[in-house]
CSV table of C-alpha atoms in Angstrom, one decimal:
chain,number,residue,atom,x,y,z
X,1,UNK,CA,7.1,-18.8,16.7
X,2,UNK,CA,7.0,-20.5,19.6
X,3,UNK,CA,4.5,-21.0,22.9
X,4,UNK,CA,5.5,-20.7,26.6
X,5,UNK,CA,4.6,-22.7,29.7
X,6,UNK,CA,0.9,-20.4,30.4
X,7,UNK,CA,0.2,-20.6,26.6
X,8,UNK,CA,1.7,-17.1,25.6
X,9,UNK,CA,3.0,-16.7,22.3
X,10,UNK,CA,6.1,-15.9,21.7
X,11,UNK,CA,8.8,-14.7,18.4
X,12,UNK,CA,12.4,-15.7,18.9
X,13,UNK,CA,15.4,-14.1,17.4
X,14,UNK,CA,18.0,-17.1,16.8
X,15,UNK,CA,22.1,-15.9,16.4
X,16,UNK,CA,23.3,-17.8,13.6
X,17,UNK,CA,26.2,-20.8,15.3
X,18,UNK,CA,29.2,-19.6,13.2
X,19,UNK,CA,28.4,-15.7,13.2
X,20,UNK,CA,31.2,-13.3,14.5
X,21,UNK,CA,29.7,-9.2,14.0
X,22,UNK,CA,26.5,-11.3,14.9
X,23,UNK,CA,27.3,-11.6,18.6
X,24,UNK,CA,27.9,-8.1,19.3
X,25,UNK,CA,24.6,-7.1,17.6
X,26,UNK,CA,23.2,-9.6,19.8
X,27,UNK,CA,24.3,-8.1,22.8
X,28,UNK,CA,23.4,-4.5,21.5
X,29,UNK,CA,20.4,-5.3,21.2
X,30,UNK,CA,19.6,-7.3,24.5
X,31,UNK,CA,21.1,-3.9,26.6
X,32,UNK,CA,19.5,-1.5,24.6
X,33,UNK,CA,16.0,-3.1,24.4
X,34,UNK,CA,15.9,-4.2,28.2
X,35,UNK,CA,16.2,-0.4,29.3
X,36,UNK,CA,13.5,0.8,27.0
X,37,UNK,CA,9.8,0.0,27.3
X,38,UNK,CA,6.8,1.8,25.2
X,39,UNK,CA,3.7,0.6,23.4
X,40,UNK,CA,5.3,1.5,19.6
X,41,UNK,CA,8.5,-0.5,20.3
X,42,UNK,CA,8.2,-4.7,20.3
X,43,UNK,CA,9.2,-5.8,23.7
X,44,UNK,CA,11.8,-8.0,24.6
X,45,UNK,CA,10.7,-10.8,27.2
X,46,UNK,CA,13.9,-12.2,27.6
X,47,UNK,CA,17.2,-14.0,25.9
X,48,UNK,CA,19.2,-17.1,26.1
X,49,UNK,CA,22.8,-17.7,26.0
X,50,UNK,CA,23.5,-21.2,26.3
X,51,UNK,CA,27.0,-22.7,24.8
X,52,UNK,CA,26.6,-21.8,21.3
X,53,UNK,CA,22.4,-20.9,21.3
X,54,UNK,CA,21.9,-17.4,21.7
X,55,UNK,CA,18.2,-16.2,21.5
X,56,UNK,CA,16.3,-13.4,22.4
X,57,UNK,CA,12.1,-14.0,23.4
X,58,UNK,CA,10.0,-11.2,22.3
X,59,UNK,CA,6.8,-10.5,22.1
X,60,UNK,CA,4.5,-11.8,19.4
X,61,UNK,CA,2.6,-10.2,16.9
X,62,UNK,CA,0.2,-11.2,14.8
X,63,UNK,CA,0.2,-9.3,12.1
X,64,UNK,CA,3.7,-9.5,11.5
X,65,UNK,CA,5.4,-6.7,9.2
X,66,UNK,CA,4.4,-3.6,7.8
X,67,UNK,CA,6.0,-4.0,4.6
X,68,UNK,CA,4.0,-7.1,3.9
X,69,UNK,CA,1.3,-4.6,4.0
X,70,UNK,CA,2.8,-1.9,2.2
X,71,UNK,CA,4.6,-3.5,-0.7
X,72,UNK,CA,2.8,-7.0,-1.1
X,73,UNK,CA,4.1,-10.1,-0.4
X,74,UNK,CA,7.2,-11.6,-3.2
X,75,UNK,CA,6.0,-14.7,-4.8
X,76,UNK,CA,8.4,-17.3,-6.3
X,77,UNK,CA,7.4,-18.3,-9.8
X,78,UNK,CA,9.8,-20.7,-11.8
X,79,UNK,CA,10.7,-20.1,-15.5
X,80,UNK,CA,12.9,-22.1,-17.5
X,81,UNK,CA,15.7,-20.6,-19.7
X,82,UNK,CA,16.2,-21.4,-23.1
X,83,UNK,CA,18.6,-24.3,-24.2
X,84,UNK,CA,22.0,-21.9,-24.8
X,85,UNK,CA,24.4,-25.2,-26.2
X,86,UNK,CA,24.5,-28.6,-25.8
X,87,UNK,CA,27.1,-28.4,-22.8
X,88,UNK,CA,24.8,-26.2,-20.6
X,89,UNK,CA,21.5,-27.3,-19.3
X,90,UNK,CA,18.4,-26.0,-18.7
X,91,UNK,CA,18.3,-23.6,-15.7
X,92,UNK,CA,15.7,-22.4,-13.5
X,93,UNK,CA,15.4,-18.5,-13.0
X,94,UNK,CA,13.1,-17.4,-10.0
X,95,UNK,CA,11.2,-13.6,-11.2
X,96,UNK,CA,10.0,-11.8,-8.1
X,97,UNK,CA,6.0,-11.0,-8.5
X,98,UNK,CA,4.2,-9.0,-5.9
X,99,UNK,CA,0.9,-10.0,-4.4
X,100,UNK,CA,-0.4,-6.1,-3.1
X,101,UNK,CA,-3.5,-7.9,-2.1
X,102,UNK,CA,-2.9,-7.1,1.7
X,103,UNK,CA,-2.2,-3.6,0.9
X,104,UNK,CA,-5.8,-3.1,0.4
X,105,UNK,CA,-6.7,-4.2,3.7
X,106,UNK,CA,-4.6,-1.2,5.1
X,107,UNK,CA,-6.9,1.8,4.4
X,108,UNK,CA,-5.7,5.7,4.9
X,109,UNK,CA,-6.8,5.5,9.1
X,110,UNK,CA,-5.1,2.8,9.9
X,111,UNK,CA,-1.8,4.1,7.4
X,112,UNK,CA,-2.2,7.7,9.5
X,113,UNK,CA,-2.5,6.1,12.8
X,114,UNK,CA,0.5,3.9,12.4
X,115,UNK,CA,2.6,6.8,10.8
X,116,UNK,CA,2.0,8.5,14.4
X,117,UNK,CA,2.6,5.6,15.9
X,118,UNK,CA,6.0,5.1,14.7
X,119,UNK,CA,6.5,9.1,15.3
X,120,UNK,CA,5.6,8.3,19.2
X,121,UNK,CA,7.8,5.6,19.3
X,122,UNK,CA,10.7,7.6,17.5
X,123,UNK,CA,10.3,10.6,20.0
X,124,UNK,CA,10.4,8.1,22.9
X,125,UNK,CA,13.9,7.1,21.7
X,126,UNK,CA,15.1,10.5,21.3
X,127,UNK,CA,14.1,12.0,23.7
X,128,UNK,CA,12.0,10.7,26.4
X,129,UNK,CA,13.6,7.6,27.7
X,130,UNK,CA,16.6,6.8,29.8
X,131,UNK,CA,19.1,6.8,27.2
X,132,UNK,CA,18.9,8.8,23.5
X,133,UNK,CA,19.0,6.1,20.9
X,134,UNK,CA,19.7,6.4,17.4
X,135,UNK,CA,18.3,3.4,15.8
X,136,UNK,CA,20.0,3.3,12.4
X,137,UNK,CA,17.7,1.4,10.2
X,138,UNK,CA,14.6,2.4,10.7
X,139,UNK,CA,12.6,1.2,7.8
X,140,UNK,CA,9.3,-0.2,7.0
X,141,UNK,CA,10.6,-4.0,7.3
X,142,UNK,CA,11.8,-2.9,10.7
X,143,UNK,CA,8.1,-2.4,11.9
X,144,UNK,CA,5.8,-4.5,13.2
X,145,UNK,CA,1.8,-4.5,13.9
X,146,UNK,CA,0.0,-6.5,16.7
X,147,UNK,CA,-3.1,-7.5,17.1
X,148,UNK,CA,-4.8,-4.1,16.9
X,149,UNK,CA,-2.3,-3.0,13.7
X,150,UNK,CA,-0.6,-0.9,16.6
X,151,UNK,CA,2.9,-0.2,15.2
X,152,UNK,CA,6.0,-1.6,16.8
X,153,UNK,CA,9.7,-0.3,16.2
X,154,UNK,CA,12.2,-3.6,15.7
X,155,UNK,CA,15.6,-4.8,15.3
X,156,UNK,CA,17.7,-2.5,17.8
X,157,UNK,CA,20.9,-4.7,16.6
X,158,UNK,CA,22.7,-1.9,15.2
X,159,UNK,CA,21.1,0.6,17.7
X,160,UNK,CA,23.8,3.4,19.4
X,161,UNK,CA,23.2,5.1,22.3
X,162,UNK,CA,24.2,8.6,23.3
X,163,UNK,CA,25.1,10.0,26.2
X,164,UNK,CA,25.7,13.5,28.0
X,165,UNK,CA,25.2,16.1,25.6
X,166,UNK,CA,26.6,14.2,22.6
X,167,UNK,CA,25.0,14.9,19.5
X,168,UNK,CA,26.3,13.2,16.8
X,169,UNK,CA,28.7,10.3,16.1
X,170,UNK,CA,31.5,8.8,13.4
X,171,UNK,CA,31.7,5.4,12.2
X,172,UNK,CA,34.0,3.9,9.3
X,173,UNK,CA,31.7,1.0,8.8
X,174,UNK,CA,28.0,2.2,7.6
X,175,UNK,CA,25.2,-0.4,8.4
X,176,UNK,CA,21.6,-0.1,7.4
X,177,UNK,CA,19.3,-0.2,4.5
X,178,UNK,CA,20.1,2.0,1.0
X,179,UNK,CA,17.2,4.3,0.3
X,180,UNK,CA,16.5,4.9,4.2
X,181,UNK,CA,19.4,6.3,4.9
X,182,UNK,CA,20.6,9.9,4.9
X,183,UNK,CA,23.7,11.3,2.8
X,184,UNK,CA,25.5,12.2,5.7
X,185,UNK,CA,25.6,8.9,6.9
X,186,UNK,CA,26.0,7.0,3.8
X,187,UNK,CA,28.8,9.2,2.3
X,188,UNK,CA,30.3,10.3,5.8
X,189,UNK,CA,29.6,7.9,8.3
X,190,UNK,CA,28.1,10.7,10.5
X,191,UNK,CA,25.0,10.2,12.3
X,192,UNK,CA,22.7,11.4,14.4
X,193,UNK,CA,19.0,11.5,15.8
X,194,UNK,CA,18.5,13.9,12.6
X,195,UNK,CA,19.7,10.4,10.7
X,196,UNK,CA,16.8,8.7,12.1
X,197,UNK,CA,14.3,11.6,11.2
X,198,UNK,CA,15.5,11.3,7.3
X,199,UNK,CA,14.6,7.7,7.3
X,200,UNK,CA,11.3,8.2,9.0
X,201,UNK,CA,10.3,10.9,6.1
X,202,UNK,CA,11.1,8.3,3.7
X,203,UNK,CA,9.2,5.6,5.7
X,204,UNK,CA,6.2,8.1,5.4
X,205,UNK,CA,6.5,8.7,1.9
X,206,UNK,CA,6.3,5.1,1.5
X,207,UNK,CA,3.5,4.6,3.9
X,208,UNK,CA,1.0,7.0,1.8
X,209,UNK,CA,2.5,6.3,-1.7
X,210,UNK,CA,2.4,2.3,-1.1
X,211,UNK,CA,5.6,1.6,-3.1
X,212,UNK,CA,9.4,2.2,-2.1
X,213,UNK,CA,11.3,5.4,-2.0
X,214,UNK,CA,9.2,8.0,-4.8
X,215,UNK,CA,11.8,10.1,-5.3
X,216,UNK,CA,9.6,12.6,-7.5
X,217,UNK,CA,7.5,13.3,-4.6
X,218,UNK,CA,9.4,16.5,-4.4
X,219,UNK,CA,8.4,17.9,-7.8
X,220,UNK,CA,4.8,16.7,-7.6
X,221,UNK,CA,4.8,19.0,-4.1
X,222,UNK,CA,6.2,21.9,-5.8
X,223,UNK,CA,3.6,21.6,-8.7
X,224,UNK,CA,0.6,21.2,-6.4
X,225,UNK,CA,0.1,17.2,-7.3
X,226,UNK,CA,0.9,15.8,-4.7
X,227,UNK,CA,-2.3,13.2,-4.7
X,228,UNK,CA,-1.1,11.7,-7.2
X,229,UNK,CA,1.1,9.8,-4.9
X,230,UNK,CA,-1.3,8.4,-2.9
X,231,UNK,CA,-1.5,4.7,-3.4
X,232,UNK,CA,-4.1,3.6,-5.6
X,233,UNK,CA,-5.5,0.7,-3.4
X,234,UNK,CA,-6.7,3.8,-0.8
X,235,UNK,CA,-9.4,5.2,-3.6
X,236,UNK,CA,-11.1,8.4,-2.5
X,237,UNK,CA,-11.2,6.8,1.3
X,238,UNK,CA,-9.1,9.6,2.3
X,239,UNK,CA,-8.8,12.3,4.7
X,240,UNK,CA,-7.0,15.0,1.8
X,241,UNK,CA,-6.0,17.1,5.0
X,242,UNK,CA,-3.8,14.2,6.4
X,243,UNK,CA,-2.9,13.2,3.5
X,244,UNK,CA,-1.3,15.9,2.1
X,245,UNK,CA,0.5,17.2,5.4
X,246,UNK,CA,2.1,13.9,5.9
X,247,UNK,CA,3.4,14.3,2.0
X,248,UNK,CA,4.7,17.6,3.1
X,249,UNK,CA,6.4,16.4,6.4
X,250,UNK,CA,7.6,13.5,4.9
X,251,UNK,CA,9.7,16.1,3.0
X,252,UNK,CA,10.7,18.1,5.7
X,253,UNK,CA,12.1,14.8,7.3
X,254,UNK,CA,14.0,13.6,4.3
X,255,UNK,CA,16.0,16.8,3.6
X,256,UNK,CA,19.6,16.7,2.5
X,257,UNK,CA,21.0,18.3,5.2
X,258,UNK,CA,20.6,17.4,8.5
X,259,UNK,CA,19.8,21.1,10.1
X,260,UNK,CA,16.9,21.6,7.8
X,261,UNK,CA,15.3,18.5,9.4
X,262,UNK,CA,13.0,19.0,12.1
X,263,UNK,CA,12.9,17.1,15.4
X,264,UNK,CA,10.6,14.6,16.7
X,265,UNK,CA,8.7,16.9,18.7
X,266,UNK,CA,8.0,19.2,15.5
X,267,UNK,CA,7.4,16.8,13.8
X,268,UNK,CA,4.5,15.3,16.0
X,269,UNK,CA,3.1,18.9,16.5
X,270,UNK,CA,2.9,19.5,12.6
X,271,UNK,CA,1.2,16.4,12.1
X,272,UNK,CA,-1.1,16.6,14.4
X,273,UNK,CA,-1.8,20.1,14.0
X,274,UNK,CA,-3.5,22.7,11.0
X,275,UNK,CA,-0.9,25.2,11.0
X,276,UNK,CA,1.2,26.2,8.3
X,277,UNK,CA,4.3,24.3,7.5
X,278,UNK,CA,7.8,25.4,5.9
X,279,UNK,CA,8.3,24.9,2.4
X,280,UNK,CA,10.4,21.8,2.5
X,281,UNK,CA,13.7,22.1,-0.5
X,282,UNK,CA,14.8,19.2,-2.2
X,283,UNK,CA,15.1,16.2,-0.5
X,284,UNK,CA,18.1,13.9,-0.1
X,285,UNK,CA,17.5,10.5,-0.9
X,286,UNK,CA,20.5,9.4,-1.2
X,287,UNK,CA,21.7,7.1,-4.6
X,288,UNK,CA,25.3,7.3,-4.8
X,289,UNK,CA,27.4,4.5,-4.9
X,290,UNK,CA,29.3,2.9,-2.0
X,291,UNK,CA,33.1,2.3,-1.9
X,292,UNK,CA,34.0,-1.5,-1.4
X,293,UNK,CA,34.3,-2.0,3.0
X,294,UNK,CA,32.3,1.4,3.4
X,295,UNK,CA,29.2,0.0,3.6
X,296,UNK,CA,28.4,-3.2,5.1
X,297,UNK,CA,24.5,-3.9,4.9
X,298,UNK,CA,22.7,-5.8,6.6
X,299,UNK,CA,21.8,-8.1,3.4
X,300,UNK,CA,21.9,-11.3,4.8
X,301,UNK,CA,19.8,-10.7,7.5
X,302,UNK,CA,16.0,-12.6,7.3
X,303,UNK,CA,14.0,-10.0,9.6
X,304,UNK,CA,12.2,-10.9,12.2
X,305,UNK,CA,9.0,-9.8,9.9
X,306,UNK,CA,9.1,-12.8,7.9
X,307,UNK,CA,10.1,-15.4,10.0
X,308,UNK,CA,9.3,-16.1,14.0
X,309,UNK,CA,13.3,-18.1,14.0
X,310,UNK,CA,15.9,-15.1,12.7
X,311,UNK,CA,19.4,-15.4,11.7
X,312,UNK,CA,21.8,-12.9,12.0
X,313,UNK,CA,24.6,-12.2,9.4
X,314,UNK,CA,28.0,-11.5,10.3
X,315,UNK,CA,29.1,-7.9,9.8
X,316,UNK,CA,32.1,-6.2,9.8
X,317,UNK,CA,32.7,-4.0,13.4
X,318,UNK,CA,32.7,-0.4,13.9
X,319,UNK,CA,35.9,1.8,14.2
């Protein structure tokens, strides 16, 4: 975090010195951002290249990251081994503990409104603004709440653009988060703005159900029980109707294949609507395993949600 001349807050994105990939996310990012502008993506005030300091000045907000929210916050808590021989001494293992106490200060409005928040923002990027971006990892670390718990889409590093009448694209070096993202781009490498609309159904899922991917959201659906994924912390402080149509378009977003996905604008009209909705098959999250320089996560990277000062990883480049 830092603070500007007139007293305006400010979050800065650092580029690591020594990073290579890091640089060309960097610049992604600053061209992408700089030609798009709408309330549910964080805005970029500006950047600086300076010798080796590379920045980017956005916005700040407040309330930081969704997931925070969400899934709880991980706690540290140290816990000594037992003494294996003589030789080897005692070692300190760190066992991850979540604190969901914020999660209860996110009740079933707010959770809905920031759902179509991040659906408004999505559409934007689709369709609406100057240029059709695909944003790649769109996951609940990647958003961000101000002030008013308004939703903000973040991290446009590994962001592509598409132009003409281009629909979909190849790459031989996957980026993004396992869970979010959809078979066709984790086995294939294809993507699309279908890719995006997979990873926002499981961001939904995640949003009502409180916990990661649920991958047996599917079957409660199909045997009418699908409350039982609402997360506990909500109560009975819930609209059922909302409720249970974003379960169902959740689904429809996370299908295996990519034309049995709807698009943005569907998706907006069926959540906000009381019409009937198709029956959605099963969905596919996607659990396979990667081959070794297929997939090159972004696993290094400290988002922009935890910390006001971010580092980028290096990353292997497209082909």
């Amino acid at each position: 975090m830092g603070v500007l001349e007139n007293g305006r807050e400010i979050a800065v994105k650092r580029l690591a010195k020594t990073s290579t990939q890091g640089l060309h996310e960097f610049k992604n990012e600053v061209i992408l951002i700089s030609k798009l502008q709408h309330r549910n993506l964080v805005k970029l005030l500006g950047c600086c290249i300076e010798r080796v300091e590379k920045m980017l000045i956005y916005e700040y907000l407040p309330n930081k990251g969704l997931d925070s929210f969400i899934f709880g916050k991980w706690n540290n808590v140290k816990r000594k081994h037992r003494k294996v021989s003589n030789q080897q001494r005692h070692k300190q293992k760190f066992e991850l503990l979540t604190d969901k106490t914020q999660s209860t200060l996110l009740g079933w409005r707010t959770r809905y409104q920031i759902i179509i928040g991040i659906a408004r923002g999505l559409l934007y990027l689709h369709q609406d603004s100057r240029l059709r971006i695909i944003h790649r990892d769109l996951k609940v670390n990647n958003i961000l709440l101000d002030a008013d718990m308004n939703p903000k889409i973040s991290n446009f590093g590994t962001a592509r653009s598409f132009g003409g009448n281009q629909i979909e694209a190849h790459t031989n070096r996957v980026v993004g988060t396992r869970g979010y993202m959809a078979p066709e781009y984790a086995e294939d490498g294809t993507f699309s703005i279908k890719s995006d609309i997979h990873s926002f159904g499981v961001l939904i899922l995640e949003i009502v159900c409180g916990e990661k991917n649920r991958r047996f959201a599917w079957g409660l659906q199909n045997e009418g029980n699908s409350l039982q994924l609402v997360d506990k912390c909500l109560g009975e402080l819930i609209d059922v109707h909302q409720v249970l149509r974003s379960i169902h378009v959740g689904l429809l977003c996370a299908q295996n294949h990519p034309e049995d996905r709807p698009t943005m604008t569907s998706v907006m009209m069926m959540l906000e609507s009381k019409g009937p909705l198709p029956s959605p098959k099963e969905p596919g999250f996607y659990v396979g395993k990667f081959t070794d320089g297929f997939y090159e996560g972004l696993n290094g990277e400290k988002s922009i949600n935890e910390l006001s000062i971010t580092i980028l990883s290096d990353t292997q480049n497209e082909s």
